[in-house]
Amino acid sequence: MASGDIAQITEALAKTHVGEVELSYKGRGLKLDNAESVKEIVQKIEQCQGLQSLRLEGNTLGVEAAQAIAKALEVKRELEQCHWSDMFTGRLRSEIPPALKSLGSALMTSGARLTHLDLSDNAFGPDGVRGIESLLKSSACYTLRELRLNNCGMGIGGGMVLASALTECHKQSSAAGSPLRLKVFIAGRNRLENDGATALAKAFKLLGSLEEVHMPQNGINHPGITALATALKHNPNLQVLNLNDNTFTKKGAIAMAEAIRHLQCLKVINFGDCLVRSEGSIAIAVALREGLPSLRELNLSFGEICEAAAVVVAKAVQGKADLEKLDLNGNCFGEEGCEALREMMETMNMEDLLGSLSDDEGEPEDDDDDDVNDEEEEEDDDNEEEKDNEEDAEENGVNGTKDVIEEKEEPYCSSELRSFLMSPSAEKLISLGAKRIQLIEQQVDVSDASKVSEVFLKISSVYTDEPEVKQAIFESTDALLRKAFSNSHSQSYSFITSLMVNLGLLKSEDKKIKNVTALPGHLLALEHAAAQEFFPADQAGVLEAFVSRNGKVLESCCNARDALKTTLLKRTTA
């Protein structure tokens, strides 16, 4: 071998490090106030060739000490990982931003390309985020893969600054030909609330590279959850989603369920203590049935979920070969419900996957109307004006039916159908003649699930055993549901849940929704539709779970209820 080749190999080996070159002072509890106190650390940094990782967590760093360490880092171009969590214990908040700015400036000067930055458990607030703002925007973070800012007290303002910095970093790195591809984002316990979460959501949508998102305990309600859901759909490689201890309610849960459909790589979903409630859990379950083959953990604990909804969830994860844990603790099953759920999991050979149910809250009282969060009600006040208009219509004798009908150019036909819906009778339905199916298909807005449910219940309420009436009802309700189920899967789910709420099978968080008195015709029309091919089998499964477990509310029409239950079981087991 030529001497030149040997020299090249020797040089290459000299530059090659076996494993990661790390300097660690982790957890030593050092009180580092000034340059003298960090003299040894500075010397070690200076002497460490090819330093890639610096661990300073578990100590307390003053401004002067930070400046001395920063000076040593200015020539450490190979540095990739900064593990600097819990690094300012006992320091004044005013000390932290200048310390962070010194360290960040050094990293930018060195030409380092970071992959990991961990500043968790540093209570630096919004000002601390401003202390790392320049660093996050700089080329030092173009290669960042993990950003950990857990328990930093960022608040809404800090969240907005962070979002802006990430957005600018992505913009500048893209212009440089290597877009920021952040994979792990951790920012739990930061009081981000809706505005902070919404700002970060915009950055997440732009990134599109996230694989793990952890944002528990941030006081985020459904507007912020919805914004995050919309953004996360654009991150198809997402594997871990932890939003524990925020407040989804129905609106946020439905939005997140829609996002899940686009996230087929998800392995861990933690929506525990998020108040997804029964309606929201069903939406999530429906999304789970459609995919997520690699799901390992699902946490829907402490969500005010009833037993029937939990059954729907359990059935949705059946067949997930990689599933390791289903956490439904702290919900509202009652002793019998817990036992029934355990038995069902056993029949599916999944009993070992069900977590503890020791903190079950018991079955909710029938007259318990305090489920709606006061803050949720305040957020919904903006929608009151539209509802007031509906009430005005009722006072004028329209009974809110006008909104059920789409405005058409044939006023005569619309008025006929409107007349029936205002005051349903078998005679009026028959009088619509052969045009009734066309009128329903053309003039009922099936994009509004609550309106579809309303029309369905009004048509089926005039049921009699007279063949002509029965045929007219079945033809009309089948036409209505065939069109409704032809829309998106989420709208199909929305119709089923709206119908169950109207029939009293499912409790809604919307106090304004009033139950109707269940009639045999309602259930017989539904039974006829459920037997048809257009009725989705998975929606039949959802309905069957509630009819089987909450069937007492249908006791007044038990024969029709049992017929419906039999047909639903056939559809789900076919």
Coordinates of C-alpha atoms in Angstrom, one line a residue:
M1 CA 0.0 0.0 0.0
A2 CA 1.3 3.4 -1.0
S3 CA 2.4 5.7 1.9
G4 CA 0.0 8.3 0.6
D5 CA -2.9 5.9 1.0
I6 CA -1.8 5.0 4.6
A7 CA -1.6 8.7 5.5
Q8 CA -5.2 9.2 4.2
I9 CA -6.5 6.3 6.2
T10 CA -4.7 7.4 9.3
E11 CA -6.2 10.9 8.9
A12 CA -9.7 9.5 8.4
L13 CA -9.3 7.3 11.5
A14 CA -8.2 10.3 13.6
K15 CA -11.4 12.1 12.7
T16 CA -13.6 9.1 13.4
H17 CA -14.9 8.7 17.0
V18 CA -16.2 5.4 18.3
G19 CA -19.5 6.4 19.9
E20 CA -20.6 9.8 20.9
V21 CA -18.1 12.3 22.4
E22 CA -19.9 13.5 25.5
L23 CA -19.0 15.7 28.4
S24 CA -21.4 15.3 31.3
Y25 CA -22.0 17.1 34.6
K26 CA -25.5 15.7 34.9
G27 CA -27.1 15.9 38.3
R28 CA -24.2 17.1 40.3
G29 CA -26.0 19.9 42.0
L30 CA -23.2 22.3 41.3
K31 CA -23.8 26.0 42.2
L32 CA -22.0 27.8 39.3
D33 CA -22.1 31.5 40.0
N34 CA -19.0 33.0 38.3
A35 CA -16.1 32.2 36.0
E36 CA -14.0 30.8 38.8
S37 CA -16.7 28.2 39.7
V38 CA -16.7 26.9 36.1
K39 CA -13.0 26.9 35.6
E40 CA -12.7 23.1 35.6
I41 CA -15.7 22.7 33.3
V42 CA -14.3 25.3 30.8
Q43 CA -10.9 23.5 30.8
K44 CA -12.6 20.2 30.1
I45 CA -14.7 21.7 27.2
E46 CA -11.5 23.2 25.7
Q47 CA -9.6 20.0 26.0
C48 CA -12.4 17.8 24.6
Q49 CA -11.7 17.1 20.9
G50 CA -14.8 16.6 18.7
L51 CA -17.2 17.4 21.5
Q52 CA -20.7 16.3 20.4
S53 CA -22.8 16.4 23.5
L54 CA -22.7 18.6 26.6
R55 CA -24.8 17.7 29.6
L56 CA -25.2 20.4 32.2
E57 CA -28.7 19.4 33.6
G58 CA -29.2 19.3 37.3
N59 CA -26.9 22.2 38.2
T60 CA -27.6 25.9 38.7
L61 CA -25.9 28.4 36.3
G62 CA -25.5 32.1 36.8
V63 CA -25.0 34.7 34.1
E64 CA -21.2 35.1 34.6
A65 CA -20.7 31.3 34.7
A66 CA -22.8 30.9 31.5
Q67 CA -20.7 33.5 29.8
A68 CA -17.5 31.7 30.6
I69 CA -18.8 28.4 29.3
A70 CA -20.1 30.1 26.2
K71 CA -16.6 31.4 25.5
A72 CA -15.3 27.9 25.5
L73 CA -18.1 26.7 23.2
E74 CA -17.3 29.3 20.5
V75 CA -14.9 26.9 18.8
K76 CA -16.9 23.7 19.3
R77 CA -18.2 23.2 15.8
E78 CA -18.9 19.5 16.2
L79 CA -21.4 20.1 19.1
E80 CA -24.8 18.6 18.2
Q81 CA -26.6 17.9 21.5
C82 CA -27.2 20.4 24.4
H83 CA -28.8 18.7 27.4
W84 CA -29.5 21.8 29.5
S85 CA -32.6 21.0 31.5
D86 CA -33.1 22.0 35.1
M87 CA -30.1 24.3 34.8
F88 CA -31.3 27.5 36.6
T89 CA -32.7 26.3 40.0
G90 CA -32.8 29.1 42.5
R91 CA -31.9 31.8 39.9
L92 CA -33.8 35.0 39.4
R93 CA -35.9 34.9 36.3
S94 CA -34.1 38.0 35.1
E95 CA -30.8 36.1 35.2
I96 CA -31.9 33.3 32.8
P97 CA -32.4 35.2 29.4
P98 CA -28.9 36.8 29.4
A99 CA -27.4 33.4 30.3
L100 CA -29.3 31.7 27.5
K101 CA -28.4 34.4 25.0
S102 CA -24.7 34.0 25.8
L103 CA -24.8 30.3 25.3
G104 CA -26.9 30.6 22.1
S105 CA -24.6 33.2 20.7
A106 CA -21.6 30.9 21.2
L107 CA -23.3 28.1 19.4
M108 CA -24.0 30.4 16.4
T109 CA -20.4 31.7 16.4
S110 CA -19.0 28.1 16.5
G111 CA -20.9 27.1 13.4
A112 CA -22.4 24.1 15.3
R113 CA -25.3 22.2 13.8
L114 CA -27.5 21.1 16.6
T115 CA -29.7 18.0 16.5
H116 CA -30.9 18.0 20.1
L117 CA -31.8 20.9 22.4
D118 CA -33.3 20.3 25.8
L119 CA -34.1 23.2 28.1
S120 CA -36.9 21.5 30.0
D121 CA -37.7 22.2 33.7
N122 CA -36.2 25.7 33.5
A123 CA -38.9 28.1 34.7
F124 CA -37.8 30.9 32.4
G125 CA -41.2 32.1 31.2
P126 CA -41.8 34.1 28.0
D127 CA -38.6 36.1 28.5
G128 CA -36.6 32.8 28.5
V129 CA -38.0 32.0 25.1
R130 CA -36.8 35.3 23.8
G131 CA -33.4 34.4 25.2
I132 CA -33.2 31.4 22.7
E133 CA -35.2 33.1 19.9
S134 CA -32.1 34.1 17.9
L135 CA -30.6 30.7 18.3
L136 CA -33.7 29.0 17.1
K137 CA -33.8 31.2 14.0
S138 CA -30.1 30.6 13.2
S139 CA -28.3 28.1 11.0
A140 CA -27.3 26.3 14.2
C141 CA -30.8 24.9 14.4
Y142 CA -31.4 24.2 10.7
T143 CA -30.5 20.5 11.6
L144 CA -32.5 20.4 14.8
R145 CA -34.4 17.1 15.3
E146 CA -35.5 17.2 18.9
L147 CA -36.7 20.3 20.8
R148 CA -37.6 19.7 24.5
L149 CA -39.1 22.6 26.4
N150 CA -41.2 20.8 29.0
N151 CA -42.3 22.7 32.1
C152 CA -40.8 26.1 31.2
G153 CA -43.8 28.3 32.0
M154 CA -43.7 29.8 28.5
G155 CA -47.3 31.0 28.6
I156 CA -49.2 32.2 25.6
G157 CA -46.6 34.9 24.8
G158 CA -43.7 32.4 24.9
G159 CA -45.6 30.0 22.7
M160 CA -46.1 32.6 20.1
V161 CA -42.5 33.6 20.1
L162 CA -41.5 30.0 19.8
A163 CA -43.9 29.4 16.9
S164 CA -42.5 32.5 15.1
A165 CA -38.9 31.3 15.6
L166 CA -39.6 27.8 14.3
T167 CA -41.4 29.3 11.3
E168 CA -38.5 31.6 10.5
C169 CA -36.0 28.8 10.9
H170 CA -38.0 26.7 8.5
K171 CA -38.1 29.6 6.0
Q172 CA -34.4 30.3 6.2
S173 CA -33.3 26.7 6.2
S174 CA -35.5 26.0 3.2
A175 CA -33.9 29.0 1.4
A176 CA -30.5 27.4 2.2
G177 CA -31.6 24.2 0.5
S178 CA -32.1 22.0 3.7
P179 CA -35.5 22.6 5.3
L180 CA -35.8 22.2 9.1
R181 CA -37.1 18.7 9.8
L182 CA -37.9 18.7 13.4
K183 CA -39.0 15.2 14.6
V184 CA -39.7 15.5 18.3
F185 CA -41.4 18.5 20.0
I186 CA -42.0 18.4 23.8
A187 CA -43.7 21.3 25.5
G188 CA -45.9 20.1 28.4
R189 CA -46.9 22.1 31.4
N190 CA -46.4 25.5 29.7
R191 CA -49.8 27.2 30.0
L192 CA -49.9 27.7 26.2
E193 CA -53.7 27.8 26.2
N194 CA -55.6 28.2 22.9
D195 CA -53.6 31.1 21.5
G196 CA -50.2 29.6 22.1
A197 CA -51.3 26.2 20.8
T198 CA -52.9 27.8 17.7
A199 CA -49.7 29.7 16.9
L200 CA -47.6 26.5 17.3
A201 CA -50.1 24.7 15.1
K202 CA -49.3 27.0 12.2
A203 CA -45.6 26.1 12.6
F204 CA -46.4 22.4 12.8
K205 CA -48.3 22.5 9.6
L206 CA -45.4 24.2 7.9
L207 CA -42.9 21.6 9.2
G208 CA -44.7 18.5 8.2
S209 CA -41.9 16.3 9.7
L210 CA -43.0 15.7 13.3
E211 CA -42.9 12.2 14.7
E212 CA -43.6 12.9 18.3
V213 CA -45.6 15.7 19.8
H214 CA -46.0 16.0 23.6
M215 CA -48.1 18.9 24.9
P216 CA -49.8 17.7 28.1
Q217 CA -51.2 20.1 30.7
N218 CA -51.4 23.3 28.7
G219 CA -54.9 24.5 29.4
I220 CA -55.9 24.0 25.7
N221 CA -59.6 23.9 25.0
H222 CA -61.4 22.8 21.8
P223 CA -60.3 25.8 19.6
G224 CA -56.7 25.1 20.2
I225 CA -57.2 21.4 19.9
T226 CA -58.9 21.9 16.6
A227 CA -56.1 24.0 15.3
L228 CA -53.5 21.4 16.4
A229 CA -55.6 18.6 14.7
T230 CA -55.7 20.5 11.5
A231 CA -52.0 21.0 11.5
L232 CA -51.0 17.5 12.6
K233 CA -52.8 16.1 9.5
H234 CA -49.9 17.5 7.5
N235 CA -47.3 15.4 9.6
P236 CA -48.0 11.9 8.2
N237 CA -45.1 10.3 10.0
L238 CA -46.4 11.2 13.4
Q239 CA -46.0 8.2 15.8
V240 CA -46.6 9.6 19.3
L241 CA -49.3 12.1 20.2
N242 CA -49.6 13.1 23.9
L243 CA -52.1 15.8 24.7
N244 CA -53.0 14.5 28.2
D245 CA -54.8 16.8 30.6
N246 CA -56.2 19.3 28.1
T247 CA -59.9 19.8 27.4
F248 CA -61.1 18.4 24.1
T249 CA -64.9 18.1 24.7
K250 CA -66.9 16.9 21.7
K251 CA -65.7 19.5 19.2
G252 CA -62.0 19.0 19.9
A253 CA -62.4 15.2 19.9
I254 CA -64.2 15.1 16.6
A255 CA -61.5 17.3 15.0
M256 CA -58.8 15.1 16.4
A257 CA -60.6 12.0 15.2
E258 CA -60.6 13.5 11.7
A259 CA -56.8 14.1 12.0
I260 CA -56.1 10.6 13.1
R261 CA -57.5 9.3 9.8
H262 CA -54.5 11.0 8.1
L263 CA -51.9 9.7 10.6
Q264 CA -51.5 6.0 9.8
C265 CA -48.1 5.7 11.5
L266 CA -49.4 6.5 15.0
K267 CA -48.3 4.1 17.7
V268 CA -49.1 6.0 20.9
I269 CA -52.2 8.1 21.5
N270 CA -52.6 9.8 24.9
F271 CA -55.8 11.7 25.3
G272 CA -56.2 10.8 29.0
D273 CA -57.9 13.4 31.2
C274 CA -59.0 15.3 28.1
L275 CA -62.7 15.2 28.6
V276 CA -63.4 13.6 25.3
R277 CA -66.7 12.3 26.6
S278 CA -68.8 9.6 25.0
E279 CA -69.5 11.4 21.7
G280 CA -65.9 12.2 21.2
S281 CA -64.7 8.7 22.1
I282 CA -67.0 7.3 19.5
A283 CA -65.6 9.6 16.8
I284 CA -62.0 8.5 17.8
A285 CA -63.1 4.9 17.7
V286 CA -64.5 5.2 14.2
A287 CA -61.2 6.7 13.1
L288 CA -59.3 3.9 14.7
R289 CA -61.3 1.2 12.9
E290 CA -60.2 2.6 9.6
G291 CA -56.5 2.1 10.1
L292 CA -53.6 2.8 12.5
P293 CA -52.2 -0.8 12.1
S294 CA -49.2 -0.1 14.3
L295 CA -51.1 1.3 17.3
R296 CA -49.4 0.2 20.6
E297 CA -51.1 2.4 23.3
L298 CA -54.4 4.2 23.5
N299 CA -55.2 6.3 26.6
L300 CA -58.7 7.6 26.9
S301 CA -58.8 7.6 30.7
F302 CA -60.7 10.1 32.9
G303 CA -62.8 11.3 29.9
E304 CA -66.4 10.9 31.2
I305 CA -67.0 8.0 28.8
C306 CA -70.0 5.7 29.3
E307 CA -69.8 1.9 29.1
A308 CA -71.4 1.7 25.7
A309 CA -69.0 4.1 24.2
A310 CA -66.1 2.2 25.8
V311 CA -67.3 -1.0 24.1
V312 CA -67.2 0.8 20.8
V313 CA -63.6 1.9 21.5
A314 CA -62.6 -1.6 22.6
K315 CA -64.1 -3.2 19.4
A316 CA -62.3 -0.5 17.3
V317 CA -58.8 -1.7 18.5
Q318 CA -59.7 -5.4 18.1
G319 CA -57.2 -6.9 15.6
K320 CA -54.4 -4.3 16.3
A321 CA -51.6 -6.8 16.4
D322 CA -49.1 -4.4 18.1
L323 CA -51.5 -3.1 20.8
E324 CA -50.0 -3.3 24.2
K325 CA -52.3 -1.2 26.4
L326 CA -55.8 0.2 26.3
D327 CA -56.4 2.6 29.2
L328 CA -60.0 3.4 30.0
N329 CA -59.6 4.0 33.7
G330 CA -61.5 6.7 35.6
N331 CA -64.5 6.8 33.3
C332 CA -68.2 6.2 34.0
F333 CA -68.9 2.5 33.7
G334 CA -70.1 1.5 37.1
E335 CA -69.3 -1.9 38.7
E336 CA -71.4 -3.9 36.2
G337 CA -70.1 -1.9 33.3
C338 CA -66.5 -2.5 34.3
E339 CA -67.1 -6.2 34.6
A340 CA -69.0 -6.3 31.3
L341 CA -66.1 -4.5 29.6
R342 CA -63.6 -7.0 31.1
E343 CA -65.6 -9.9 29.9
M344 CA -65.9 -8.5 26.4
M345 CA -62.1 -7.9 26.3
E346 CA -61.7 -11.5 27.3
T347 CA -63.9 -12.8 24.6
M348 CA -61.7 -10.9 22.1
N349 CA -58.6 -12.4 23.7
M350 CA -57.5 -8.9 24.8
E351 CA -58.0 -9.1 28.6
D352 CA -54.3 -8.6 29.2
L353 CA -54.3 -5.3 27.3
L354 CA -56.9 -3.6 29.3
G355 CA -55.5 -1.3 32.0
S356 CA -56.8 -1.0 35.5
L357 CA -60.4 0.2 36.1
S358 CA -59.8 0.9 39.8
D359 CA -60.6 4.6 39.5
D360 CA -63.9 4.2 37.7
E361 CA -66.3 7.1 38.5
G362 CA -69.4 5.0 38.5
E363 CA -72.5 5.4 36.2
P364 CA -73.5 9.0 35.8
E365 CA -76.8 10.0 37.3
D366 CA -79.7 10.5 34.8
D367 CA -80.3 14.0 36.0
D368 CA -76.7 15.1 36.0
D369 CA -76.7 18.1 33.8
D370 CA -73.5 19.8 34.9
D371 CA -71.2 18.2 32.4
V372 CA -70.7 21.3 30.2
N373 CA -67.7 23.3 31.2
D374 CA -68.5 26.9 32.0
E375 CA -65.7 28.1 29.9
E376 CA -67.0 25.9 27.0
E377 CA -70.4 27.6 27.3
E378 CA -68.8 31.1 27.2
E379 CA -66.9 30.1 24.0
D380 CA -70.2 29.0 22.5
D381 CA -71.9 32.3 23.2
D382 CA -70.8 33.6 19.9
N383 CA -73.1 31.1 18.2
E384 CA -76.2 32.2 20.2
E385 CA -77.3 34.9 17.7
E386 CA -77.8 32.2 15.0
K387 CA -79.8 30.1 17.4
D388 CA -81.8 33.1 18.5
N389 CA -82.9 33.5 14.9
E390 CA -84.1 30.0 14.9
E391 CA -86.1 30.7 18.0
D392 CA -87.6 33.7 16.4
A393 CA -88.7 31.5 13.6
E394 CA -90.4 29.2 16.0
E395 CA -92.3 32.0 17.6
N396 CA -93.6 33.0 14.1
G397 CA -95.0 29.5 13.7
V398 CA -92.2 28.1 11.5
N399 CA -91.0 25.8 14.3
G400 CA -87.5 25.9 13.1
T401 CA -88.3 23.7 10.1
K402 CA -87.2 26.2 7.5
D403 CA -83.6 25.5 8.2
V404 CA -84.2 21.8 7.5
I405 CA -85.1 22.6 3.9
E406 CA -82.6 23.9 1.4
E407 CA -84.0 26.9 -0.5
K408 CA -85.1 25.8 -4.0
E409 CA -86.7 27.4 -7.0
E410 CA -89.9 25.2 -6.6
P411 CA -91.6 27.0 -3.7
Y412 CA -94.7 24.9 -4.1
C413 CA -92.8 21.7 -3.5
S414 CA -90.8 23.1 -0.7
S415 CA -93.9 24.4 1.0
E416 CA -95.5 20.9 0.8
L417 CA -92.6 19.2 2.4
R418 CA -92.3 22.0 4.9
S419 CA -95.9 21.6 5.9
F420 CA -95.4 18.0 6.6
L421 CA -92.3 18.6 8.7
M422 CA -94.1 21.4 10.7
S423 CA -96.9 19.1 11.6
P424 CA -96.2 15.5 10.5
S425 CA -99.1 13.1 9.7
A426 CA -99.4 10.0 7.6
E427 CA -102.0 11.7 5.4
K428 CA -99.6 14.5 4.5
L429 CA -96.8 12.1 3.8
I430 CA -99.0 10.1 1.5
S431 CA -100.2 13.3 -0.2
L432 CA -96.7 14.1 -1.3
G433 CA -97.1 11.2 -3.7
A434 CA -94.3 9.8 -5.9
K435 CA -92.4 13.0 -5.6
R436 CA -91.6 12.6 -1.9
I437 CA -88.3 10.8 -2.4
Q438 CA -87.1 13.4 -4.9
L439 CA -88.2 16.2 -2.6
I440 CA -86.3 14.7 0.3
E441 CA -83.2 14.0 -1.7
Q442 CA -83.1 17.5 -3.2
Q443 CA -84.3 19.7 -0.4
V444 CA -83.0 18.2 2.9
D445 CA -79.5 19.4 3.7
V446 CA -77.7 16.2 4.6
S447 CA -74.5 18.0 5.5
D448 CA -76.2 18.9 8.8
A449 CA -76.4 15.7 10.8
S450 CA -78.8 17.1 13.4
K451 CA -81.2 18.2 10.7
V452 CA -81.0 14.7 9.1
S453 CA -81.8 13.2 12.4
E454 CA -84.7 15.6 12.9
V455 CA -86.2 14.8 9.5
F456 CA -85.8 11.1 10.0
L457 CA -87.6 11.2 13.3
K458 CA -90.4 13.3 12.0
I459 CA -91.0 11.0 9.0
S460 CA -90.9 7.8 11.1
S461 CA -93.1 9.3 13.8
V462 CA -96.2 8.8 11.6
Y463 CA -95.6 5.0 11.3
T464 CA -98.6 2.7 11.2
D465 CA -99.0 -0.9 10.1
E466 CA -101.1 0.2 7.1
P467 CA -99.1 -1.1 4.1
E468 CA -99.2 2.2 2.1
V469 CA -98.0 4.3 5.1
K470 CA -95.3 1.8 6.0
Q471 CA -94.0 1.7 2.5
A472 CA -94.1 5.5 2.2
I473 CA -92.1 5.8 5.4
F474 CA -89.5 3.2 4.6
E475 CA -89.0 4.6 1.1
S476 CA -88.6 8.1 2.5
T477 CA -86.3 7.3 5.4
D478 CA -84.2 5.0 3.2
A479 CA -83.8 7.7 0.6
L480 CA -82.8 10.2 3.3
L481 CA -80.2 7.9 4.9
R482 CA -78.8 6.6 1.6
K483 CA -77.9 10.2 0.7
A484 CA -76.6 11.0 4.2
F485 CA -74.4 7.9 4.3
S486 CA -73.0 8.7 0.9
N487 CA -71.2 11.7 2.4
S488 CA -68.0 11.6 4.4
H489 CA -67.5 9.0 7.1
S490 CA -67.4 11.7 9.7
Q491 CA -70.8 13.0 8.7
S492 CA -72.2 9.4 8.9
Y493 CA -70.8 9.2 12.4
S494 CA -72.3 12.6 13.2
F495 CA -75.8 11.4 12.1
I496 CA -75.7 8.3 14.2
T497 CA -74.6 10.2 17.3
S498 CA -77.2 12.9 16.7
L499 CA -79.9 10.2 16.4
M500 CA -78.7 8.4 19.6
V501 CA -78.8 11.7 21.5
N502 CA -82.3 12.5 20.2
L503 CA -83.5 9.0 21.2
G504 CA -81.9 9.4 24.7
L505 CA -79.4 6.6 24.1
L506 CA -76.4 8.9 24.4
K507 CA -76.0 11.9 26.6
S508 CA -74.9 15.1 24.8
E509 CA -72.8 17.9 26.3
D510 CA -75.1 20.3 24.5
K511 CA -77.8 21.1 27.0
K512 CA -80.0 22.7 24.3
I513 CA -80.6 19.3 22.6
K514 CA -83.9 17.9 23.8
N515 CA -84.7 14.2 23.6
V516 CA -87.8 13.0 21.8
T517 CA -90.2 10.4 23.1
A518 CA -89.1 7.2 21.3
L519 CA -91.8 5.7 19.2
P520 CA -92.0 2.2 17.6
G521 CA -91.9 3.8 14.2
H522 CA -88.6 5.5 14.9
L523 CA -87.0 2.1 15.7
L524 CA -88.8 0.2 12.9
A525 CA -87.7 2.6 10.3
L526 CA -84.2 2.5 11.6
E527 CA -84.3 -1.3 11.7
H528 CA -85.4 -1.4 8.0
A529 CA -82.6 1.0 7.0
A530 CA -80.0 -0.9 9.0
A531 CA -80.8 -4.0 6.9
Q532 CA -79.9 -2.2 3.7
E533 CA -76.5 -2.3 2.0
F534 CA -76.1 1.5 2.2
F535 CA -76.1 1.4 6.0
P536 CA -72.4 1.2 7.1
A537 CA -71.6 -2.0 9.1
D538 CA -69.4 -0.1 11.5
Q539 CA -72.1 2.5 12.2
A540 CA -74.5 -0.4 12.9
G541 CA -71.9 -1.6 15.4
V542 CA -71.9 1.7 17.2
L543 CA -75.7 1.8 17.3
E544 CA -75.9 -1.8 18.5
A545 CA -73.6 -1.1 21.5
F546 CA -75.9 1.6 22.7
V547 CA -79.2 -0.1 22.0
S548 CA -77.9 -3.2 23.9
R549 CA -76.6 -1.3 26.9
N550 CA -78.9 1.6 27.2
G551 CA -82.0 -0.1 25.9
K552 CA -84.0 0.8 29.1
V553 CA -84.8 4.2 27.6
L554 CA -86.6 2.3 24.8
E555 CA -88.6 0.1 27.1
S556 CA -91.9 1.7 25.9
C557 CA -91.4 0.2 22.5
C558 CA -89.5 -3.0 23.5
N559 CA -90.7 -5.1 20.5
A560 CA -89.4 -2.6 18.0
R561 CA -86.2 -2.2 20.1
D562 CA -85.5 -5.9 20.1
A563 CA -86.2 -6.2 16.3
L564 CA -83.7 -3.3 15.8
K565 CA -81.1 -5.0 18.0
T566 CA -81.4 -8.3 16.1
T567 CA -80.9 -6.6 12.8
L568 CA -77.9 -4.6 14.1
L569 CA -76.3 -7.7 15.4
K570 CA -76.7 -9.5 12.1
R571 CA -75.0 -6.5 10.3
T572 CA -72.1 -6.4 12.7
T573 CA -71.4 -10.2 12.7
A574 CA -72.0 -10.7 9.0

